[in-house]
CSV table of C-alpha atoms and ligand atoms in Angstrom, one decimal:
chain,number,residue,atom,x,y,z
A,1,MET,CA,-2.2,22.4,-72.6
A,2,ASN,CA,-1.2,25.2,-75.0
A,3,GLU,CA,-4.1,27.6,-75.4
A,4,ARG,CA,-3.1,30.5,-77.6
A,5,PRO,CA,-6.3,32.4,-78.4
A,6,THR,CA,-5.7,34.7,-81.3
A,7,LEU,CA,-7.3,37.9,-82.3
A,8,LYS,CA,-8.4,38.7,-85.8
A,9,GLY,CA,-5.8,41.4,-86.1
A,10,LYS,CA,-3.5,43.6,-84.2
A,11,PRO,CA,-5.3,45.1,-81.2
A,12,LYS,CA,-6.1,48.8,-81.3
A,13,MET,CA,-6.1,49.1,-77.6
A,14,ILE,CA,-4.8,47.0,-74.6
A,15,GLY,CA,-5.1,47.5,-70.8
A,16,VAL,CA,-2.5,47.1,-68.0
A,17,LEU,CA,-3.2,46.6,-64.3
A,18,THR,CA,-1.2,45.7,-61.2
A,19,SER,CA,-2.7,43.1,-58.8
A,20,GLY,CA,-1.9,41.4,-55.5
A,21,GLY,CA,0.9,42.8,-53.3
A,22,ASP,CA,3.0,45.7,-54.6
A,23,ALA,CA,6.6,45.1,-55.6
A,24,PRO,CA,9.3,47.5,-56.6
A,25,GLY,CA,9.7,47.5,-60.4
A,26,MET,CA,6.0,47.3,-61.1
A,27,ASN,CA,6.1,50.9,-62.3
A,28,ALA,CA,9.0,50.1,-64.6
A,29,ALA,CA,6.9,47.3,-66.1
A,30,ILE,CA,3.9,49.6,-66.6
A,31,ARG,CA,6.1,52.1,-68.3
A,32,ALA,CA,7.6,49.4,-70.6
A,33,VAL,CA,4.1,48.2,-71.5
A,34,VAL,CA,2.8,51.7,-72.2
A,35,ARG,CA,5.7,52.8,-74.3
A,36,THR,CA,6.2,49.6,-76.2
A,37,ALA,CA,2.5,49.6,-77.1
A,38,ILE,CA,2.3,53.3,-78.1
A,39,ASN,CA,5.5,52.8,-80.1
A,40,ARG,CA,3.5,50.2,-82.1
A,41,ASN,CA,0.4,52.4,-82.5
A,42,ILE,CA,-1.6,50.5,-79.8
A,43,ARG,CA,-3.5,52.6,-77.3
A,44,VAL,CA,-3.2,51.7,-73.7
A,45,LEU,CA,-5.7,52.1,-70.8
A,46,GLY,CA,-4.2,51.9,-67.3
A,47,VAL,CA,-6.6,50.1,-65.0
A,48,ASN,CA,-6.6,51.4,-61.4
A,49,ASN,CA,-6.9,49.0,-58.4
A,50,GLY,CA,-6.3,45.7,-60.0
A,51,TYR,CA,-9.3,43.5,-61.0
A,52,GLN,CA,-11.7,45.7,-59.0
A,53,GLY,CA,-10.9,48.6,-61.2
A,54,LEU,CA,-11.5,46.5,-64.3
A,55,ILE,CA,-15.0,45.5,-63.0
A,56,ASP,CA,-15.7,49.2,-62.1
A,57,GLY,CA,-14.3,50.6,-65.4
A,58,ASP,CA,-11.8,52.7,-63.4
A,59,VAL,CA,-9.4,53.4,-66.2
A,60,ILE,CA,-7.2,56.2,-67.5
A,61,GLU,CA,-5.8,56.5,-71.0
A,62,MET,CA,-2.0,56.3,-70.8
A,63,ASP,CA,0.4,58.3,-72.9
A,64,LEU,CA,4.1,58.6,-73.1
A,65,ARG,CA,4.3,61.4,-70.4
A,66,LYS,CA,1.9,59.6,-68.0
A,67,VAL,CA,4.7,57.2,-67.3
A,68,SER,CA,7.5,59.8,-67.1
A,69,ASN,CA,9.6,59.7,-64.0
A,70,ILE,CA,8.2,56.4,-62.6
A,71,LEU,CA,11.1,54.1,-63.7
A,72,HIS,CA,12.8,54.6,-60.4
A,73,ARG,CA,9.8,54.7,-58.1
A,74,GLY,CA,8.6,51.8,-55.9
A,75,GLY,CA,4.9,50.9,-55.5
A,76,THR,CA,2.6,51.2,-58.5
A,77,ILE,CA,1.0,54.3,-60.0
A,78,LEU,CA,-2.0,52.2,-60.9
A,79,LYS,CA,-2.5,51.1,-57.3
A,80,THR,CA,-3.1,47.5,-56.5
A,81,ALA,CA,-5.8,45.6,-54.8
A,82,ARG,CA,-7.1,42.2,-53.9
A,83,CYS,CA,-10.5,41.8,-55.4
A,84,LYS,CA,-12.8,39.1,-54.0
A,85,SER,CA,-15.4,39.2,-56.7
A,86,PHE,CA,-12.9,38.2,-59.3
A,87,TYR,CA,-12.7,34.7,-57.8
A,88,ASN,CA,-16.1,33.8,-59.2
A,89,LEU,CA,-17.3,33.6,-62.8
A,90,GLU,CA,-19.8,36.4,-62.3
A,91,GLY,CA,-17.1,38.9,-61.3
A,92,GLN,CA,-14.8,37.6,-64.1
A,93,LYS,CA,-17.6,38.1,-66.7
A,94,LYS,CA,-18.2,41.7,-65.4
A,95,GLY,CA,-14.5,42.3,-66.0
A,96,ARG,CA,-14.7,40.8,-69.5
A,97,ASN,CA,-17.8,42.8,-70.4
A,98,MET,CA,-16.1,46.0,-69.2
A,99,CYS,CA,-13.2,45.2,-71.5
A,100,LEU,CA,-15.5,44.8,-74.4
A,101,GLU,CA,-17.3,48.0,-73.5
A,102,MET,CA,-14.1,50.0,-73.3
A,103,GLY,CA,-12.4,48.4,-76.3
A,104,ILE,CA,-9.7,46.6,-74.4
A,105,GLU,CA,-8.6,43.8,-76.7
A,106,GLY,CA,-5.8,42.4,-74.6
A,107,LEU,CA,-4.6,42.9,-71.1
A,108,VAL,CA,-1.3,42.8,-69.2
A,109,VAL,CA,-1.6,41.8,-65.5
A,110,ILE,CA,1.4,42.4,-63.3
A,111,GLY,CA,1.2,40.4,-60.1
A,112,GLY,CA,1.7,37.1,-58.5
A,113,ASP,CA,0.2,33.6,-59.1
A,114,GLY,CA,-3.3,34.6,-57.8
A,115,SER,CA,-3.3,37.4,-60.3
A,116,PHE,CA,-2.4,34.9,-63.0
A,117,ARG,CA,-5.4,32.8,-62.2
A,118,GLY,CA,-7.5,35.9,-62.9
A,119,ALA,CA,-5.6,36.3,-66.2
A,120,LYS,CA,-6.3,32.7,-67.1
A,121,ALA,CA,-10.1,33.2,-66.4
A,122,LEU,CA,-10.2,36.4,-68.6
A,123,THR,CA,-8.4,34.7,-71.5
A,124,ALA,CA,-10.9,31.8,-71.3
A,125,LEU,CA,-13.7,34.5,-71.6
A,126,GLY,CA,-12.1,35.8,-74.8
A,127,ILE,CA,-9.8,38.6,-73.6
A,128,PRO,CA,-6.2,37.5,-74.3
A,129,THR,CA,-4.3,38.2,-71.1
A,130,VAL,CA,-0.6,38.0,-70.3
A,131,GLY,CA,0.9,37.9,-66.8
A,132,ILE,CA,4.1,39.5,-65.7
A,133,PRO,CA,5.5,38.2,-62.4
A,134,GLY,CA,5.7,41.0,-59.9
A,135,THR,CA,6.2,40.0,-56.3
A,136,ILE,CA,9.1,40.3,-53.8
A,137,ASP,CA,8.7,36.6,-52.8
A,138,ASN,CA,10.2,35.0,-55.9
A,139,ASP,CA,7.5,32.4,-55.4
A,140,ILE,CA,6.7,31.8,-59.1
A,141,SER,CA,8.4,28.6,-60.1
A,142,CYS,CA,8.4,29.1,-63.8
A,143,THR,CA,10.7,32.1,-63.7
A,144,ASP,CA,14.2,32.4,-62.2
A,145,TYR,CA,13.3,35.8,-60.8
A,146,THR,CA,10.2,37.9,-60.2
A,147,ILE,CA,10.2,41.7,-60.4
A,148,GLY,CA,10.9,43.1,-57.0
A,149,PHE,CA,12.8,40.2,-55.5
A,150,HIS,CA,16.3,41.7,-56.0
A,151,THR,CA,15.2,45.1,-54.6
A,152,ALA,CA,13.7,43.5,-51.5
A,153,LEU,CA,16.8,41.4,-51.1
A,154,ASN,CA,19.0,44.5,-51.1
A,155,THR,CA,16.7,46.1,-48.5
A,156,VAL,CA,17.0,43.0,-46.3
A,157,ILE,CA,20.8,42.9,-46.7
A,158,ASP,CA,21.0,46.6,-45.8
A,159,ALA,CA,19.1,45.9,-42.6
A,160,ILE,CA,21.2,42.8,-41.8
A,161,ASP,CA,24.4,44.9,-42.3
A,162,ARG,CA,23.2,47.4,-39.8
A,163,LEU,CA,22.2,44.8,-37.3
A,164,ARG,CA,25.6,43.2,-37.8
A,165,ASP,CA,27.3,46.4,-36.7
A,166,THR,CA,25.5,46.4,-33.4
A,167,SER,CA,25.7,42.7,-32.9
A,168,GLU,CA,29.4,42.8,-33.5
A,169,SER,CA,29.9,45.7,-31.0
A,170,HIS,CA,27.9,44.0,-28.3
A,171,ASN,CA,28.8,40.3,-29.1
A,172,ARG,CA,25.1,39.6,-29.7
A,173,CYS,CA,23.0,37.4,-31.9
A,174,SER,CA,20.4,39.0,-34.2
A,175,VAL,CA,17.5,36.9,-35.3
A,176,VAL,CA,16.0,38.5,-38.4
A,177,GLU,CA,12.6,37.6,-39.7
A,178,VAL,CA,12.1,38.3,-43.5
A,179,MET,CA,9.1,38.0,-45.7
A,180,GLY,CA,8.5,35.0,-47.9
A,181,HIS,CA,5.0,33.5,-47.6
A,182,GLY,CA,6.1,29.9,-47.6
A,183,LYS,CA,8.9,30.6,-50.2
A,184,GLY,CA,12.3,31.0,-48.6
A,185,ASP,CA,14.3,32.6,-51.4
A,186,LEU,CA,14.4,36.0,-49.8
A,187,ALA,CA,15.7,34.5,-46.5
A,188,LEU,CA,18.1,32.1,-48.2
A,189,PHE,CA,19.7,34.7,-50.6
A,190,ALA,CA,19.8,37.3,-47.8
A,191,SER,CA,21.5,34.8,-45.5
A,192,VAL,CA,24.2,34.0,-48.1
A,193,ALA,CA,24.7,37.7,-48.8
A,194,GLY,CA,24.4,38.8,-45.2
A,195,GLY,CA,26.4,36.1,-43.5
A,196,GLY,CA,23.6,34.2,-41.7
A,197,THR,CA,25.1,31.6,-39.4
A,198,ALA,CA,21.8,29.7,-39.9
A,199,CYS,CA,18.9,30.1,-42.3
A,200,TRP,CA,15.5,28.7,-41.4
A,201,ILE,CA,13.1,28.4,-44.3
A,202,ASN,CA,9.7,26.7,-44.5
A,203,GLU,CA,10.6,24.2,-47.2
A,204,ILE,CA,13.3,22.3,-45.4
A,205,GLY,CA,13.5,20.1,-42.3
A,206,PHE,CA,15.1,22.3,-39.6
A,207,ASN,CA,16.2,21.5,-36.1
A,208,VAL,CA,16.9,24.4,-33.7
A,209,GLU,CA,19.2,22.3,-31.5
A,210,ARG,CA,21.3,21.0,-34.4
A,211,ASP,CA,21.1,23.9,-36.9
A,212,ILE,CA,21.3,26.8,-34.6
A,213,ILE,CA,22.4,26.0,-31.0
A,214,TYR,CA,25.1,23.4,-31.8
A,215,LYS,CA,26.3,25.4,-34.8
A,216,MET,CA,26.6,28.6,-32.7
A,217,LYS,CA,28.4,26.7,-29.8
A,218,THR,CA,30.9,25.3,-32.3
A,219,THR,CA,31.4,28.6,-33.9
A,220,LEU,CA,31.9,30.3,-30.6
A,221,ARG,CA,34.9,28.0,-30.0
A,222,THR,CA,36.5,29.4,-33.2
A,223,GLY,CA,36.4,32.9,-31.7
A,224,LYS,CA,33.3,34.3,-33.3
A,225,HIS,CA,31.0,36.1,-30.9
A,226,ASN,CA,28.3,37.7,-33.0
A,227,PHE,CA,25.7,36.0,-35.1
A,228,ILE,CA,23.0,36.6,-37.6
A,229,ILE,CA,20.1,34.0,-37.8
A,230,VAL,CA,17.7,34.5,-40.8
A,231,VAL,CA,14.2,33.1,-40.5
A,232,SER,CA,11.4,33.2,-43.1
A,233,GLU,CA,8.1,34.7,-41.8
A,234,GLY,CA,5.4,32.5,-40.5
A,235,ILE,CA,7.5,29.6,-39.3
A,236,THR,CA,8.1,30.5,-35.7
A,237,ASP,CA,7.9,33.3,-33.1
A,238,VAL,CA,11.3,34.9,-33.6
A,239,HIS,CA,11.2,36.6,-30.2
A,240,ALA,CA,10.7,33.3,-28.5
A,241,LEU,CA,13.5,31.9,-30.7
A,242,ALA,CA,15.9,34.7,-29.6
A,243,LYS,CA,15.1,33.9,-26.0
A,244,GLU,CA,15.8,30.2,-26.5
A,245,ILE,CA,19.1,31.0,-28.2
A,246,GLN,CA,20.2,33.3,-25.4
A,247,GLU,CA,19.3,30.7,-22.7
A,248,LYS,CA,21.0,27.8,-24.5
A,249,THR,CA,24.2,29.6,-25.8
A,250,GLY,CA,24.7,32.4,-23.3
A,251,VAL,CA,24.9,34.9,-26.2
A,252,GLU,CA,22.6,37.9,-25.8
A,253,SER,CA,20.0,37.6,-28.5
A,254,ARG,CA,17.4,40.0,-30.0
A,255,ALA,CA,14.8,39.5,-32.7
A,256,THR,CA,14.0,42.0,-35.5
A,257,VAL,CA,10.9,41.6,-37.7
A,258,LEU,CA,11.7,43.6,-40.9
A,259,GLY,CA,8.0,43.7,-42.0
A,260,HIS,CA,6.7,46.0,-44.7
A,261,ILE,CA,9.9,48.0,-45.3
A,262,GLN,CA,10.9,45.1,-47.5
A,263,ARG,CA,8.1,45.8,-49.9
A,264,GLY,CA,8.9,49.5,-50.7
A,265,GLY,CA,11.8,51.5,-52.0
A,266,GLN,CA,13.4,52.4,-55.3
A,267,PRO,CA,13.7,49.4,-57.6
A,268,CYS,CA,17.3,48.3,-58.1
A,269,ALA,CA,18.9,48.2,-61.6
A,270,PHE,CA,18.2,44.5,-62.0
A,271,ASP,CA,14.5,44.9,-61.3
A,272,ARG,CA,14.2,47.9,-63.6
A,273,ILE,CA,15.8,46.1,-66.4
A,274,LEU,CA,13.9,42.9,-65.8
A,275,ALA,CA,10.6,44.8,-65.7
A,276,SER,CA,11.5,46.7,-68.9
A,277,ARG,CA,12.3,43.4,-70.7
A,278,MET,CA,9.2,41.7,-69.5
A,279,GLY,CA,6.9,44.6,-70.3
A,280,PHE,CA,8.3,44.8,-73.8
A,281,HIS,CA,7.8,41.0,-74.4
A,282,ALA,CA,4.2,41.1,-73.0
A,283,VAL,CA,3.2,43.7,-75.6
A,284,GLU,CA,4.9,41.7,-78.4
A,285,LEU,CA,2.6,38.7,-77.5
A,286,LEU,CA,-0.6,40.8,-77.3
A,287,GLU,CA,0.3,42.4,-80.6
A,288,GLN,CA,0.0,39.0,-82.1
A,289,GLY,CA,-3.2,38.3,-80.2
A,290,ILE,CA,-1.5,35.7,-77.9
A,291,GLY,CA,-2.8,35.4,-74.4
A,292,ASN,CA,-2.8,33.0,-71.5
A,293,ARG,CA,1.0,33.3,-71.2
A,294,VAL,CA,3.3,34.3,-68.3
A,295,ILE,CA,6.5,36.2,-69.1
A,296,VAL,CA,9.5,34.5,-67.5
A,297,ILE,CA,13.2,34.8,-67.3
A,298,GLN,CA,15.1,31.6,-67.6
A,299,ASN,CA,18.9,31.6,-67.9
A,300,ASP,CA,18.8,35.3,-68.6
A,301,GLN,CA,16.5,34.8,-71.6
A,302,ILE,CA,13.1,36.4,-71.6
A,303,THR,CA,10.5,34.0,-72.9
A,304,ASP,CA,6.9,33.1,-72.1
A,305,MET,CA,5.0,30.1,-70.8
A,306,ASP,CA,1.4,28.8,-70.8
A,307,ILE,CA,-0.3,30.1,-67.7
A,308,ASN,CA,-1.8,26.7,-66.9
A,309,GLU,CA,1.6,25.0,-67.0
A,310,ALA,CA,3.1,27.8,-65.0
A,311,LEU,CA,0.6,27.5,-62.3
A,312,GLU,CA,1.0,23.8,-62.0
A,313,MET,CA,4.8,23.9,-61.7
A,314,PRO,CA,5.9,22.6,-58.2
A,315,GLY,CA,8.0,24.9,-56.0
A,316,LYS,CA,11.7,24.5,-56.1
A,317,VAL,CA,14.1,24.7,-53.2
A,318,ASN,CA,17.6,26.1,-54.0
A,319,TYR,CA,19.5,23.3,-52.1
A,320,LYS,CA,22.8,24.4,-53.6
A,321,MET,CA,22.4,27.9,-52.1
A,322,LEU,CA,21.5,26.3,-48.8
A,323,GLU,CA,24.6,24.1,-49.0
A,324,ILE,CA,26.7,27.2,-49.7
A,325,ASN,CA,25.2,29.1,-46.8
A,326,ASN,CA,25.9,26.2,-44.4
A,327,ALA,CA,29.4,25.7,-45.7
A,328,ILE,CA,30.7,29.3,-45.6
A,329,ASN,CA,28.8,31.1,-42.9
A,330,ILE,CA,30.6,29.4,-40.1
B,401,LIG,P1,1.1,38.1,-54.1
B,401,LIG,O1,2.4,37.7,-54.5
B,401,LIG,O2,1.1,39.5,-53.4
B,401,LIG,O3,0.4,37.1,-53.3
B,401,LIG,P2,-0.9,37.5,-56.0
B,401,LIG,O4,-1.3,37.9,-57.3
B,401,LIG,O5,-0.7,36.0,-55.8
B,401,LIG,O6,0.3,38.3,-55.4
B,401,LIG,P3,-3.5,37.2,-54.7
B,401,LIG,O7,-4.1,38.0,-53.5
B,401,LIG,O8,-3.4,35.8,-54.5
B,401,LIG,O9,-2.1,37.9,-54.9
B,401,LIG,O10,-4.4,37.6,-56.0
B,401,LIG,C1,-4.6,38.9,-56.4
B,401,LIG,C2,-6.0,39.0,-57.0
B,401,LIG,O11,-6.1,38.1,-58.2
B,401,LIG,C3,-7.1,38.5,-56.1
B,401,LIG,O12,-7.5,39.5,-55.2
B,401,LIG,C4,-8.2,38.2,-57.1
B,401,LIG,O13,-8.8,39.4,-57.6
B,401,LIG,C5,-7.4,37.6,-58.3
B,401,LIG,N1,-7.4,36.1,-58.1
B,401,LIG,C6,-6.7,35.4,-57.3
B,401,LIG,N2,-6.9,34.1,-57.4
B,401,LIG,C7,-7.9,34.0,-58.3
B,401,LIG,C8,-8.6,32.9,-58.9
B,401,LIG,N3,-8.4,31.6,-58.5
B,401,LIG,N4,-9.4,33.2,-59.9
B,401,LIG,C9,-9.6,34.4,-60.4
B,401,LIG,N5,-9.0,35.5,-59.8
B,401,LIG,C10,-8.1,35.3,-58.8
């Protein structure tokens, strides 16, 4: 289905909000939206606290200087929130009515797939809304990368490198739990870049005996005595796993849960550039009155896709990356 609701003319004012979990690069996306719009004589309201702020009319008029010095900052200056009332039509209508009251004729929503469902609802109620994928999980199938993923990946690799130093010095095994919410890209990419002897992600069949114990015992015989095992969050108790590894291989093992440090920090160059490109493209769509689209990067090209189609796309597993990990991290 290709809904492209169009406005009668170029909007005089648009809004921008961040929603769901924060991700490094969200600020760079806000900045790109604000500056591209102002450059085209479109006023911009920044909506605080995601959809809750929209319902409450909690907005601030943005200008060029309000987005100064945020390009390199993690988090989001507009704050982000999870808003229960936006799941139902009543809350969505309140949001739409507030847009009409404040003169918001188009909206950019920076967030994950839940946030895009809200964007779809708002478009259906007459406010063209465009989604920009901002989440560290890289769990939005229609885009090769989401804003924040590469920064989080660098954070994880930095942590793994540090753990490796101590694992190497003590001949230990480090079991590292990384974020991912059912999507293993962060774990998988981190394992390839950080030298994970095994990488356990939710999407694949995994056998601890075969994929960790046997592999470690085989590798021990080649003279390697320190190991990194990367595990996506929510699959298993990594402390119990470390204990099991120690008991079965004789290699002293410790688990580290990286947790929320993965969500913060300065966005890397890739995320800043991705956010800038996506923010620019989002405004170009709204300028034409086009909503119900998600901005995506595919083969390094920025383009856009129908939100309904985007939300229906099944998740993909990067089997090639898995094969590479298993082939070279031995
Ligand atoms: P993350 O990557 O952090 O999970 P997300 O955007 O998927 O980001 P959610 O908590 O799923 O995070 O959604 C953010 C907000 O979007 C919700 O709090 C709610 O306000 C709105 N939202 C989510 N799902 C829907 C839906 N089905 N209909 C309308 N609004 C929704």
